[in-house]
C-alpha positions as semicolon CSV with decimal commas, in nm:
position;residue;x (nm);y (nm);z (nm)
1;X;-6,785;1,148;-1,985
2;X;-7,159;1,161;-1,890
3;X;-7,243;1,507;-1,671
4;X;-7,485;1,512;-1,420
5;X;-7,705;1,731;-1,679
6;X;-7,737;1,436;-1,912
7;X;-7,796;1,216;-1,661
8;X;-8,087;1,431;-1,539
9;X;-8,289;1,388;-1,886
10;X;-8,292;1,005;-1,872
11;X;-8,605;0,797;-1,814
12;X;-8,629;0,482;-1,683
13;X;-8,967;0,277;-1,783
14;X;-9,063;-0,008;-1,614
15;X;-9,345;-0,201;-1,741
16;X;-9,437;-0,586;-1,614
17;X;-9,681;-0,727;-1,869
18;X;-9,800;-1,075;-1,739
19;X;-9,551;-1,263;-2,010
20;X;-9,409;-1,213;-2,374
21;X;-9,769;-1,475;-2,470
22;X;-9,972;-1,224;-2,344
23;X;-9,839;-0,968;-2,542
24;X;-9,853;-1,184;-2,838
25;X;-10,217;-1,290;-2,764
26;X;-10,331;-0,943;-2,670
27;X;-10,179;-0,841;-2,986
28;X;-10,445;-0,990;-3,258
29;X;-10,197;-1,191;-3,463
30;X;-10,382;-1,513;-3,354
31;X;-10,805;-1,437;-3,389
32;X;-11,020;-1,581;-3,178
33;X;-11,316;-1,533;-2,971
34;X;-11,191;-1,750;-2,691
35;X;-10,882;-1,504;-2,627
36;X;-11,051;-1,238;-2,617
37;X;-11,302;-1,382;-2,327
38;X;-10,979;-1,511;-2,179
39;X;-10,811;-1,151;-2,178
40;X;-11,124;-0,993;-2,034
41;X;-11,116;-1,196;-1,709
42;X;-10,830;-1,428;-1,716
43;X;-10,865;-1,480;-1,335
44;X;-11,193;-1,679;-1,431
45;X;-10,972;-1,901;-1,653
46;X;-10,621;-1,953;-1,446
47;X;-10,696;-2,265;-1,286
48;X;-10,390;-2,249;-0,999
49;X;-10,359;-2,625;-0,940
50;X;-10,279;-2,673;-1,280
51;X;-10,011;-2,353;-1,344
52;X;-9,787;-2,254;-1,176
53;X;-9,811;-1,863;-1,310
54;X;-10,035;-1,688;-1,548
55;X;-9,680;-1,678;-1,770
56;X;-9,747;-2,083;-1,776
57;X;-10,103;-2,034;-1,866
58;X;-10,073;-1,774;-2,168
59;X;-9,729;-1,988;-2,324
60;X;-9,953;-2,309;-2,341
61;X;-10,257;-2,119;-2,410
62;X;-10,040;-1,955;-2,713
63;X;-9,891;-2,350;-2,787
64;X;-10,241;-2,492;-2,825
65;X;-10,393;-2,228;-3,044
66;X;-10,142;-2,212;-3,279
67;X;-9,996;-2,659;-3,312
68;X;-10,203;-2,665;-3,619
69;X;-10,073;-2,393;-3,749
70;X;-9,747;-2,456;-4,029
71;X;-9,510;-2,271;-3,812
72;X;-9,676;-2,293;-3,387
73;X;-9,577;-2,099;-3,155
74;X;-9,249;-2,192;-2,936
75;X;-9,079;-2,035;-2,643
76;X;-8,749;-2,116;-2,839
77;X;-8,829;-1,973;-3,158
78;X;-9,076;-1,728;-3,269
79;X;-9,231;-1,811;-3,610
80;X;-9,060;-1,678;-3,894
81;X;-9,417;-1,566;-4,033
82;X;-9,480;-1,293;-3,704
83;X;-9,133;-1,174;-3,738
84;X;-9,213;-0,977;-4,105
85;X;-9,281;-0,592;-4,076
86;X;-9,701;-0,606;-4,039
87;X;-9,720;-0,898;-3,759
88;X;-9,411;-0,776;-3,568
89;X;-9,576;-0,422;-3,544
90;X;-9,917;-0,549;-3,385
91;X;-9,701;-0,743;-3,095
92;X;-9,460;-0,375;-3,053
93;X;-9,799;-0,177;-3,042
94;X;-9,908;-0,336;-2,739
95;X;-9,584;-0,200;-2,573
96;X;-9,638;0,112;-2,359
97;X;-9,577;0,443;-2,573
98;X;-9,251;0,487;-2,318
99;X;-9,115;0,226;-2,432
100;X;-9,200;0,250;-2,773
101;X;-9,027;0,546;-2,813
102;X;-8,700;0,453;-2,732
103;X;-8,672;0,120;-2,938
């Protein structure tokens, strides 16, 4: 049974990126000068008529950088290729420390 002492020494972190794509993009596994202008002001970029969300805008930014690659990037599936140790620790770095920590 859980006592009130234990219960006293958890943390709860809450952190709302603006979608998984963002993380991904922000993350450096895909190079290119255009995301990083994109991630500086991506206001200047989100055109609202066409998205519905800036989660909209960063999954079809993600789908059109990467449909030539062999394996592009789907919200179904993540490549196999950025699920290996070095590519899956550049998307977990851009996680807050907090929640880091306690994966």
């Amino acid at each position: 049974m859980e006592t009130f002492a234990n219960r006293e020494n958890r943390r709860i972190s809450l952190w709302l990126p603006e979608s998984f794509e963002y993380i991904i993009l922000k993350s450096g596994l895909i190079s290119s000068p255009e995301i990083e202008r994109i991630l500086e002001s991506v206001s200047d970029y989100v055109e609202c008529e066409k998205y519905e969300s800036w989660e909209r805008f960063f999954t079809n930014l993600l789908e059109k950088l990467t449909k030539e690659l062999p394996q592009p990037y789907s919200k179904q599936r993540l490549p196999a290729a950025w699920l290996s140790a070095p590519e899956k620790e550049k998307i977990i770095n851009e996680f807050p420390e907090a929640i880091r920590e306690n994966m």
